[in-house]
Short mmCIF file of C-alpha atoms in Angstrom, two decimals:
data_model
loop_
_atom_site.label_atom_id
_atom_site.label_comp_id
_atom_site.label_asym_id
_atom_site.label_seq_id
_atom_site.Cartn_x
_atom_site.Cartn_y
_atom_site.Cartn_z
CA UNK A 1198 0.00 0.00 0.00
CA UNK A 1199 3.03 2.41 0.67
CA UNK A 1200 4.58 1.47 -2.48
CA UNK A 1201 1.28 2.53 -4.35
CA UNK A 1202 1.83 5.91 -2.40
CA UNK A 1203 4.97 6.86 -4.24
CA UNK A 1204 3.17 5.71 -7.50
CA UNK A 1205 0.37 8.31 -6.84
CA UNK A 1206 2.93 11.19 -5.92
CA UNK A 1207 5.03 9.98 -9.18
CA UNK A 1208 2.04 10.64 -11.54
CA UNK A 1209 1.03 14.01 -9.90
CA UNK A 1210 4.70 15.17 -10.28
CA UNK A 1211 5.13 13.81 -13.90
CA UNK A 1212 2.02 15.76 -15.10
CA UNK A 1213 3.04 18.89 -12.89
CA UNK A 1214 6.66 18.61 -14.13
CA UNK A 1215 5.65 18.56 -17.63
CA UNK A 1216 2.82 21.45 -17.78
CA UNK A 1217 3.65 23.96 -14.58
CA UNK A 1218 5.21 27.26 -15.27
CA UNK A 1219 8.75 27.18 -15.42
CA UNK A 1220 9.45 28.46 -11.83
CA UNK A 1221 7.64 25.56 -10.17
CA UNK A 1222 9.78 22.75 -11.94
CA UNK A 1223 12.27 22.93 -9.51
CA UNK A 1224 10.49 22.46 -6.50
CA UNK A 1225 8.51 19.21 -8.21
CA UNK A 1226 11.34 17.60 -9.82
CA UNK A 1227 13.64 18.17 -6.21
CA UNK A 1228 10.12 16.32 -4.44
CA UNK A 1229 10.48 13.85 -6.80
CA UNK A 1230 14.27 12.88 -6.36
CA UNK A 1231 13.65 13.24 -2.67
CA UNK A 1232 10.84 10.96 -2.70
CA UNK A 1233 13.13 8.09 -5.04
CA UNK A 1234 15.77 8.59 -1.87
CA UNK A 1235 12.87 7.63 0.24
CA UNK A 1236 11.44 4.65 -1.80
CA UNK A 1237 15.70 3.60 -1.90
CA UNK A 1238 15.83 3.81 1.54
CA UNK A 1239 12.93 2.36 2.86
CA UNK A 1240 12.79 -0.39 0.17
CA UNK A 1241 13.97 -3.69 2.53
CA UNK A 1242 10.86 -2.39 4.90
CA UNK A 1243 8.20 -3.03 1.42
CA UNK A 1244 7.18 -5.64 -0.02
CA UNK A 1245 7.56 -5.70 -3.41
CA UNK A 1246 6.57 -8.26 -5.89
CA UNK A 1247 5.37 -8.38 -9.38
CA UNK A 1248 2.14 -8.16 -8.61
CA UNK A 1249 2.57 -4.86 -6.12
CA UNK A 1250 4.09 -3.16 -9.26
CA UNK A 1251 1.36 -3.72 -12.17
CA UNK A 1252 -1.25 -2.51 -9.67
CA UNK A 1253 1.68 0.88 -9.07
CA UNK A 1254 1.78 1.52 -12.55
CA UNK A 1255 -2.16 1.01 -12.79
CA UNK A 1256 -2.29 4.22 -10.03
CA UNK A 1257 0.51 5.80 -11.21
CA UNK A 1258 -1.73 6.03 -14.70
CA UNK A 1259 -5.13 7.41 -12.72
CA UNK A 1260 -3.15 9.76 -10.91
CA UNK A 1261 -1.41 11.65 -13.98
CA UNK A 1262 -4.74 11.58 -15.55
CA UNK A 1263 -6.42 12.89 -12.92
CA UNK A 1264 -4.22 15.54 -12.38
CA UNK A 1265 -3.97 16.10 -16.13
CA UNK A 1266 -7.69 16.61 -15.99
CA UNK A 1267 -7.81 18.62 -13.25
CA UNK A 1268 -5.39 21.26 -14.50
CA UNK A 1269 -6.56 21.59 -17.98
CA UNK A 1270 -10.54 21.34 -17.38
CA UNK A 1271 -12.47 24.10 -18.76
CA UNK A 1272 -13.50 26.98 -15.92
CA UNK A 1273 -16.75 28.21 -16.21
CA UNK A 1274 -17.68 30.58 -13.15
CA UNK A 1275 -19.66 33.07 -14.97
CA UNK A 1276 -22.87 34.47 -13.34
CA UNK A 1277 -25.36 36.18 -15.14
CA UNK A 1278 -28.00 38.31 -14.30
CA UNK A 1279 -30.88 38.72 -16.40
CA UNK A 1280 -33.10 40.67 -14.30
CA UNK A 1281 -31.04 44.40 -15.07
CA UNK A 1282 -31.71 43.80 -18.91
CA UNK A 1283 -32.72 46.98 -20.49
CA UNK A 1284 -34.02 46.99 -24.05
CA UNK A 1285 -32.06 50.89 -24.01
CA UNK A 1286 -28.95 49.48 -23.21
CA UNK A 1287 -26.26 47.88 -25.88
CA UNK A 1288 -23.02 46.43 -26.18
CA UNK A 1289 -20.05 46.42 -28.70
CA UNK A 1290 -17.41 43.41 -28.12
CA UNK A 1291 -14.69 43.52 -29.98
CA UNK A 1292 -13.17 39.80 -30.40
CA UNK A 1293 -9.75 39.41 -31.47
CA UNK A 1294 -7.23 36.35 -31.03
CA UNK A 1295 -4.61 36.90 -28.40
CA UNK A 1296 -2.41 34.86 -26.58
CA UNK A 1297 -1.09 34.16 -23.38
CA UNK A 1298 2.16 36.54 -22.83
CA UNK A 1299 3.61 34.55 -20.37
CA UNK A 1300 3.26 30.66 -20.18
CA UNK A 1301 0.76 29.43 -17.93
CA UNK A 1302 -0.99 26.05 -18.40
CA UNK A 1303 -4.78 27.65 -18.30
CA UNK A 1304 -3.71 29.71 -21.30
CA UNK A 1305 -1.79 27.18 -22.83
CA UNK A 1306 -5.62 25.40 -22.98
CA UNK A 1307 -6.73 27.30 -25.61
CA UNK A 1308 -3.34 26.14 -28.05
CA UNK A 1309 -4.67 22.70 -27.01
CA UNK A 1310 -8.53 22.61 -27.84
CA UNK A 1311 -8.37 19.82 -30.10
CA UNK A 1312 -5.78 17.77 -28.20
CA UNK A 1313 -7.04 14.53 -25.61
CA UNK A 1314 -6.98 15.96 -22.22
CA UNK A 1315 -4.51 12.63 -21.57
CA UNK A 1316 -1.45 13.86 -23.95
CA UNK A 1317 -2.02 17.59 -23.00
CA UNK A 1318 0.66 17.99 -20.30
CA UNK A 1319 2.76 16.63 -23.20
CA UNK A 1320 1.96 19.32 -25.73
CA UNK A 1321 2.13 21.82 -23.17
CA UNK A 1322 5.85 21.19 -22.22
CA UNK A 1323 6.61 21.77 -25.74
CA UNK A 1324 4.07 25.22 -25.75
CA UNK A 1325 6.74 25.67 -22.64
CA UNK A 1326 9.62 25.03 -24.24
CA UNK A 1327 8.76 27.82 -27.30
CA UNK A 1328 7.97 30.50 -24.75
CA UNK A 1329 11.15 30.22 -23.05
CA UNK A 1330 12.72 31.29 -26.31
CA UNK A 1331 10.17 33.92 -27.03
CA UNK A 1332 10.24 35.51 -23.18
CA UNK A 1333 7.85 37.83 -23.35
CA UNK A 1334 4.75 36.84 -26.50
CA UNK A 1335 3.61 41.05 -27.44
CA UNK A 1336 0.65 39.72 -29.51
CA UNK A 1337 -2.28 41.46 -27.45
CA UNK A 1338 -0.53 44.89 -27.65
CA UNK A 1339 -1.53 45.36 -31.04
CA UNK A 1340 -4.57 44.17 -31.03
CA UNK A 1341 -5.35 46.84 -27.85
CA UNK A 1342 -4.31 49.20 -30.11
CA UNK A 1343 -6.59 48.60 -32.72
CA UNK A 1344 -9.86 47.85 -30.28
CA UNK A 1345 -8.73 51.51 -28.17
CA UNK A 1346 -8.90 53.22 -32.04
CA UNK A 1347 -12.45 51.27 -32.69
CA UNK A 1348 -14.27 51.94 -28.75
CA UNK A 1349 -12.90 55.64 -29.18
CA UNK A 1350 -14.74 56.05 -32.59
CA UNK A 1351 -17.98 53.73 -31.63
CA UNK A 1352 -18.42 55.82 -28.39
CA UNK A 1353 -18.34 58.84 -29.77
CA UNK A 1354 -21.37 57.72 -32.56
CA UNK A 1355 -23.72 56.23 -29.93
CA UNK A 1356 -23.23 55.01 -26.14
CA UNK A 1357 -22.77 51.66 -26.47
CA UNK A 1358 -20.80 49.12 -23.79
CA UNK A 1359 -17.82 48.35 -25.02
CA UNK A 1360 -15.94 45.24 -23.91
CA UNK A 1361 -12.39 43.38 -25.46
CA UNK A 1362 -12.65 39.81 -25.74
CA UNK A 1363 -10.14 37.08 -26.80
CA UNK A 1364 -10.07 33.64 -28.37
CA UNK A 1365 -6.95 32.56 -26.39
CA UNK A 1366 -6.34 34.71 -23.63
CA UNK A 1367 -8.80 36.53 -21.16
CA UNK A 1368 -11.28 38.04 -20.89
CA UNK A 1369 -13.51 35.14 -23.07
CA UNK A 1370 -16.23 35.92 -25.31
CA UNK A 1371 -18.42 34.04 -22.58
CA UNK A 1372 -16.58 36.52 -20.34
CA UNK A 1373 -16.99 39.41 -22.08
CA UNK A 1374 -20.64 38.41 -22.76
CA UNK A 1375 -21.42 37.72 -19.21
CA UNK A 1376 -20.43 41.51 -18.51
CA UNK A 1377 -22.57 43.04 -20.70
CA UNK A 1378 -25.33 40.84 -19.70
CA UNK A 1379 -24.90 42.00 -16.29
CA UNK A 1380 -24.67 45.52 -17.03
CA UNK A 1381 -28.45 45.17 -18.93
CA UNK A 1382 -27.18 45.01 -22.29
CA UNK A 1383 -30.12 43.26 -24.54
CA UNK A 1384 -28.29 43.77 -27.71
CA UNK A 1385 -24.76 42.87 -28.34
CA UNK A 1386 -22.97 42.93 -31.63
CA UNK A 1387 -19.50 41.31 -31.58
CA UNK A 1388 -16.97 42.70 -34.33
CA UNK A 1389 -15.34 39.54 -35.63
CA UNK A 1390 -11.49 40.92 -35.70
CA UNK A 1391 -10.46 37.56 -36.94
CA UNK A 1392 -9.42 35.73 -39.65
CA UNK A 1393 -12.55 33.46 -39.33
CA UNK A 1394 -15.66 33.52 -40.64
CA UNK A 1395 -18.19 31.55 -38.41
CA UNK A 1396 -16.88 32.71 -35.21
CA UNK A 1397 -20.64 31.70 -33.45
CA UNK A 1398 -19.91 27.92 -34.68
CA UNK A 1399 -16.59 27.89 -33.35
CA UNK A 1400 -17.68 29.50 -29.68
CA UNK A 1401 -21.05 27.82 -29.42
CA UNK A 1402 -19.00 24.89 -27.40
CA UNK A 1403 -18.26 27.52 -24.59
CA UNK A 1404 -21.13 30.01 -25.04
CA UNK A 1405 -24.99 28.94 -24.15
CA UNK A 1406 -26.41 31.11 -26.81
CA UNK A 1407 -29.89 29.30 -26.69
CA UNK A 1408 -29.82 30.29 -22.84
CA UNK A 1409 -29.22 34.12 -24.15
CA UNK A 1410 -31.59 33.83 -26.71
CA UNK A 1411 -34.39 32.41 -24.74
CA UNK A 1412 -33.61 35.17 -21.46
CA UNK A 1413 -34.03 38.06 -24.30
CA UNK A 1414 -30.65 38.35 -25.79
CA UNK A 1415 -30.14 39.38 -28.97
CA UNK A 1416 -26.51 38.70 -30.28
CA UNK A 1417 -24.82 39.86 -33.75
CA UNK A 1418 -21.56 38.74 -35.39
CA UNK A 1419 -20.07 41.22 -37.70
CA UNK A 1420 -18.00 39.70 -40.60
CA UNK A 1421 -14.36 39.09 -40.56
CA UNK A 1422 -12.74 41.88 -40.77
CA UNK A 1423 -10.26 40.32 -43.29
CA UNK A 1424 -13.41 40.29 -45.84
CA UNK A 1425 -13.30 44.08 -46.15
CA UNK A 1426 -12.35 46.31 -49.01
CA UNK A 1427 -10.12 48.34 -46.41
CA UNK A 1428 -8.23 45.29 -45.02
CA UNK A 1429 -7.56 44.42 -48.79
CA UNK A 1430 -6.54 48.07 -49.99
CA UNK A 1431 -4.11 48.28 -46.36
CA UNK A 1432 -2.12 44.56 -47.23
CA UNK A 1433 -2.03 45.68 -51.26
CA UNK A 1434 -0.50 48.84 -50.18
CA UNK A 1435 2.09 47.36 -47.56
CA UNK A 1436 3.50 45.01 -50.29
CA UNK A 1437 3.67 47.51 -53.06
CA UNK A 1438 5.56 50.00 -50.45
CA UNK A 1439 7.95 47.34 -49.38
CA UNK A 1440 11.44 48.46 -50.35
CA UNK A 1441 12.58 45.43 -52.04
CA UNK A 1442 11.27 43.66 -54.97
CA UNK A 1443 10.18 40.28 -55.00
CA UNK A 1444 10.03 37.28 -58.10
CA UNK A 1445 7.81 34.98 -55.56
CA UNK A 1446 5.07 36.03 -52.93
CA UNK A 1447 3.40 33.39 -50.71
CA UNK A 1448 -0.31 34.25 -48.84
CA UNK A 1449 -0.15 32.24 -46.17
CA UNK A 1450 -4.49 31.61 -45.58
CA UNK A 1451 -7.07 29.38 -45.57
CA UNK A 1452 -9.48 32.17 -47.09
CA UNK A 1453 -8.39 31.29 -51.02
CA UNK A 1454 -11.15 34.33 -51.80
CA UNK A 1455 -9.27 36.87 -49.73
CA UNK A 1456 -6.01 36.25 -50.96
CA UNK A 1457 -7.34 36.04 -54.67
CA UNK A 1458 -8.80 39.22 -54.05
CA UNK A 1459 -5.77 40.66 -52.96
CA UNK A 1460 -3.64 39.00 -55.75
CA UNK A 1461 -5.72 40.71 -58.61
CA UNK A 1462 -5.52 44.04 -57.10
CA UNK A 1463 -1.86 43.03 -57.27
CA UNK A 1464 -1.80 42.24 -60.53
CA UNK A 1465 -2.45 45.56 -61.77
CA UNK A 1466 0.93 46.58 -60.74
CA UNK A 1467 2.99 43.52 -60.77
CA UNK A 1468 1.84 42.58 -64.33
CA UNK A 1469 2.41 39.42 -63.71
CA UNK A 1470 0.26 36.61 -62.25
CA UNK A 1471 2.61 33.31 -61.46
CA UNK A 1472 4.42 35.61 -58.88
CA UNK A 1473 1.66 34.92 -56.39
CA UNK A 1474 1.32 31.61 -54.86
CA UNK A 1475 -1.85 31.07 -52.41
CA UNK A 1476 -1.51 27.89 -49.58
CA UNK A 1477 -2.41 27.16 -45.64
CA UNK A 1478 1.62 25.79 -45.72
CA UNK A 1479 3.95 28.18 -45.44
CA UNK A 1480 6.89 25.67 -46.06
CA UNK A 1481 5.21 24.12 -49.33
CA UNK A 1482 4.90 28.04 -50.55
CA UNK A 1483 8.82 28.63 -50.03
CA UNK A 1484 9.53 24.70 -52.07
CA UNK A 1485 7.24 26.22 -54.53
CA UNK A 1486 9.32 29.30 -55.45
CA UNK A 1487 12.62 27.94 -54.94
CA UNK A 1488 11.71 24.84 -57.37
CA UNK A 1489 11.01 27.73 -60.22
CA UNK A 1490 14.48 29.34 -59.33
CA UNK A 1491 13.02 32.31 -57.48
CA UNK A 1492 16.10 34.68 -55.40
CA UNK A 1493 14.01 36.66 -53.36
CA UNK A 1494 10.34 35.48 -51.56
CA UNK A 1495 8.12 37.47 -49.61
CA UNK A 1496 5.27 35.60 -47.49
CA UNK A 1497 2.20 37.49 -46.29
CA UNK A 1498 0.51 35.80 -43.08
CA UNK A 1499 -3.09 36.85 -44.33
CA UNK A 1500 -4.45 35.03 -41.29
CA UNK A 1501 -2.35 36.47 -38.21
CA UNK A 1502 -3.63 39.29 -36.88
CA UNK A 1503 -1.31 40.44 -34.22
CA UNK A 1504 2.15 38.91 -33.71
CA UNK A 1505 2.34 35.83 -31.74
CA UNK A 1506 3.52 33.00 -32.01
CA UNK A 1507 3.11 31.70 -34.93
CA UNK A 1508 4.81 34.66 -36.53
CA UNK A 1509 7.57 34.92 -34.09
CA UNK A 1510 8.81 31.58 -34.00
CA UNK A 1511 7.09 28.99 -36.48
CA UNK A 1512 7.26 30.84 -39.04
CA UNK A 1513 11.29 32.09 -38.83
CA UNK A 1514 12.34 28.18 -38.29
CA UNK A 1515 10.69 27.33 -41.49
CA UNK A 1516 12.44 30.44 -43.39
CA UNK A 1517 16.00 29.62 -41.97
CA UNK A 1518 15.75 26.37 -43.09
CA UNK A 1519 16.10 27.59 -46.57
CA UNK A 1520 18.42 30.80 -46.03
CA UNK A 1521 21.27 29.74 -47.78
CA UNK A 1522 19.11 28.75 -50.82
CA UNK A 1523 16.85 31.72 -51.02
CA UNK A 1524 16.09 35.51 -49.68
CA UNK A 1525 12.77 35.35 -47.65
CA UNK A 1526 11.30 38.65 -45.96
CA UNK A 1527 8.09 38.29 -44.45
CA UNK A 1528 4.67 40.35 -43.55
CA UNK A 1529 4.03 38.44 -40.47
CA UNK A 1530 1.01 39.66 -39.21
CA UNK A 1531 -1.57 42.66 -39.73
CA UNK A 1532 0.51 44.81 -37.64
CA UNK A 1533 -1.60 48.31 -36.42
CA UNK A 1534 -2.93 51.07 -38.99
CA UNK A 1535 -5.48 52.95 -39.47
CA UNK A 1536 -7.00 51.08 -41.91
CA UNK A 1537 -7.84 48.05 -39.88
CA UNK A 1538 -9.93 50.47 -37.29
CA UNK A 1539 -12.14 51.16 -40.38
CA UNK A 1540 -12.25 47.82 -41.62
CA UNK A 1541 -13.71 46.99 -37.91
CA UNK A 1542 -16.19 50.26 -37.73
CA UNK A 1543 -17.58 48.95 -41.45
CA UNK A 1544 -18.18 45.61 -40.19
CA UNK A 1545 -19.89 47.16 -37.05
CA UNK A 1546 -21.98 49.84 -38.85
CA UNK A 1547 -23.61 47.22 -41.18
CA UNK A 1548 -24.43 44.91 -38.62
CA UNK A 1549 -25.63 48.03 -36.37
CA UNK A 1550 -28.00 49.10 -39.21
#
């Protein structure tokens, strides 16, 4: 029984080794030598046979997945009230990406949404690992940028709430929601400042909208932003006032009708169509222009709208790969401008009307 002891600690420690923030580790991995000394030490007072260790490794397995569980189950706390509603009273929420800026396994859920709760202390060590090398992940800076330019403008057309909300950091749409509920708000349009288009299929999992619906809630989603004349007019201009010239340029998207969109406004000034070359893989772009002799590549991440991760260190591995073979500068993400607050005030005032 005191062997299966050290088998339960041994699980906990494994999972908390592998998905705590990095200034915990060495407190769990010194518990876990310590407790090994113990086991070494103590081992003539146990008995240990074959059986005693299959039903070890059997707890061993419950506890990791129970702490696995524990730490990376979905917290829902939110309260809302639905007496204060107000049929005068409506909200703006402005949803954007964002990412954690520091590693911490609750924000590290939302990289992990489609990963088995089982294996997700796994993937999280390696979401660790690249944030040890970043330091410090900026992404939400922008984006605050942009929403501060977009609340100034919609709050000085009508009095709206006006709330932030973020796919992979806090405060959550449900978050966000839940404050406007309980504020009175019986109207709330959310400005999709994302690359995605169905953003209520993709947050119905976390968001009761039937329960808002049925307590008098009326909810609108905006279009991606990214499906606006203005967000195409601001990336044709940043690649036709880039100092260099290019023979290859790679959108990096999975909206093929954005970036075609893009490419024939392009066309009117590169004159030349097999320049552009439209794919979800940023790698498979960079094979593509190096296998028709191309010197210099630009890629243009259509779908990253502030500067995270992906931008700051997927996307630079892949290009060094292929530095001695080819030039590669990159547009990594929206970036801030002008342009992008009206891109979100469009998609606001036609869902407002």
């Amino acid at each position: 029984m005191l062997l299966h002891l050290f088998f339960l600690l041994w699980g906990i420690l494994i999972c908390l080794i592998l998905s705590a923030p990095p200034s915990y580790i060495p407190l769990f991995v010194y518990i876990f030598i310590i407790s090994i000394a113990i086991l070494i030490s103590a081992k003539k007072l146990l008995c240990i046979h074959k059986k005693c260790i299959i039903y070890g490794i059997i707890v061993f397995i419950f506890s990791y997945l129970l702490s696995s569980y524990v730490i990376f189950k979905p917290h829902n706390n939110n309260f809302m009230n639905f007496s204060t509603i107000s049929s005068d009273k409506k909200a703006v929420i402005f949803f954007c990406e964002g990412e954690m800026e520091k590693y911490t396994p609750y924000y590290a859920n939302a990289f992990l949404e489609r990963v088995p709760f089982y294996i997700k202390p796994i993937f999280s060590y390696r979401i660790k690992k690249i944030y040890s090398e970043l330091e410090i992940n900026n992404k939400n800076n922008t984006l605050n940028l942009v929403a501060r330019d977009v609340k100034s403008s919609i709050l000085s057309y009508k009095p709206y709430y006006f709330y932030i909300a973020y796919s992979g950091y806090t405060p959550t749409l449900n978050d966000a929601i839940t404050y406007a509920v309980n504020d009175g708000c019986s109207e709330i349009i959310v400005i999709n400042y994302t690359p995605y288009e169905n953003i209520f299929e993709i947050t119905k999992k976390y968001v009761d909208y039937n329960k808002l619906t049925s307590n008098g809630i009326n909810i609108k989603f905006t279009k991606s932003v990214q499906d606006t004349g203005e967000f195409h007019q601001y990336i044709v201009e940043k690649i036709i006032n880039m100092p260099a010239k290019f023979d290859g340029i790679i959108f990096i998207t999975k909206n093929n009708e954005n970036a075609t969109s893009i490419k024939t406004q392009l066309n009117e000034y590169y004159r030349k169509d097999d320049i552009f070359y439209i794919t979800d893989n940023f790698e498979n772009g960079i094979k593509h222009f190096i296998n028709k002799g191309c010197n210099n590549i630009l890629y243009v991440s259509l779908d990253e709208s502030s500067s995270g991760i992906t931008a700051e260190y997927f996307y630079p591995k892949i290009a060094l790969k292929y530095s001695d073979k080819i030039n590669i500068v990159g547009i990594k993400d929206w970036g801030y401008d002008k342009l992008l607050v009206k891109a979100s005030i469009r998609c606001f005032l036609e869902k407002e009307k």
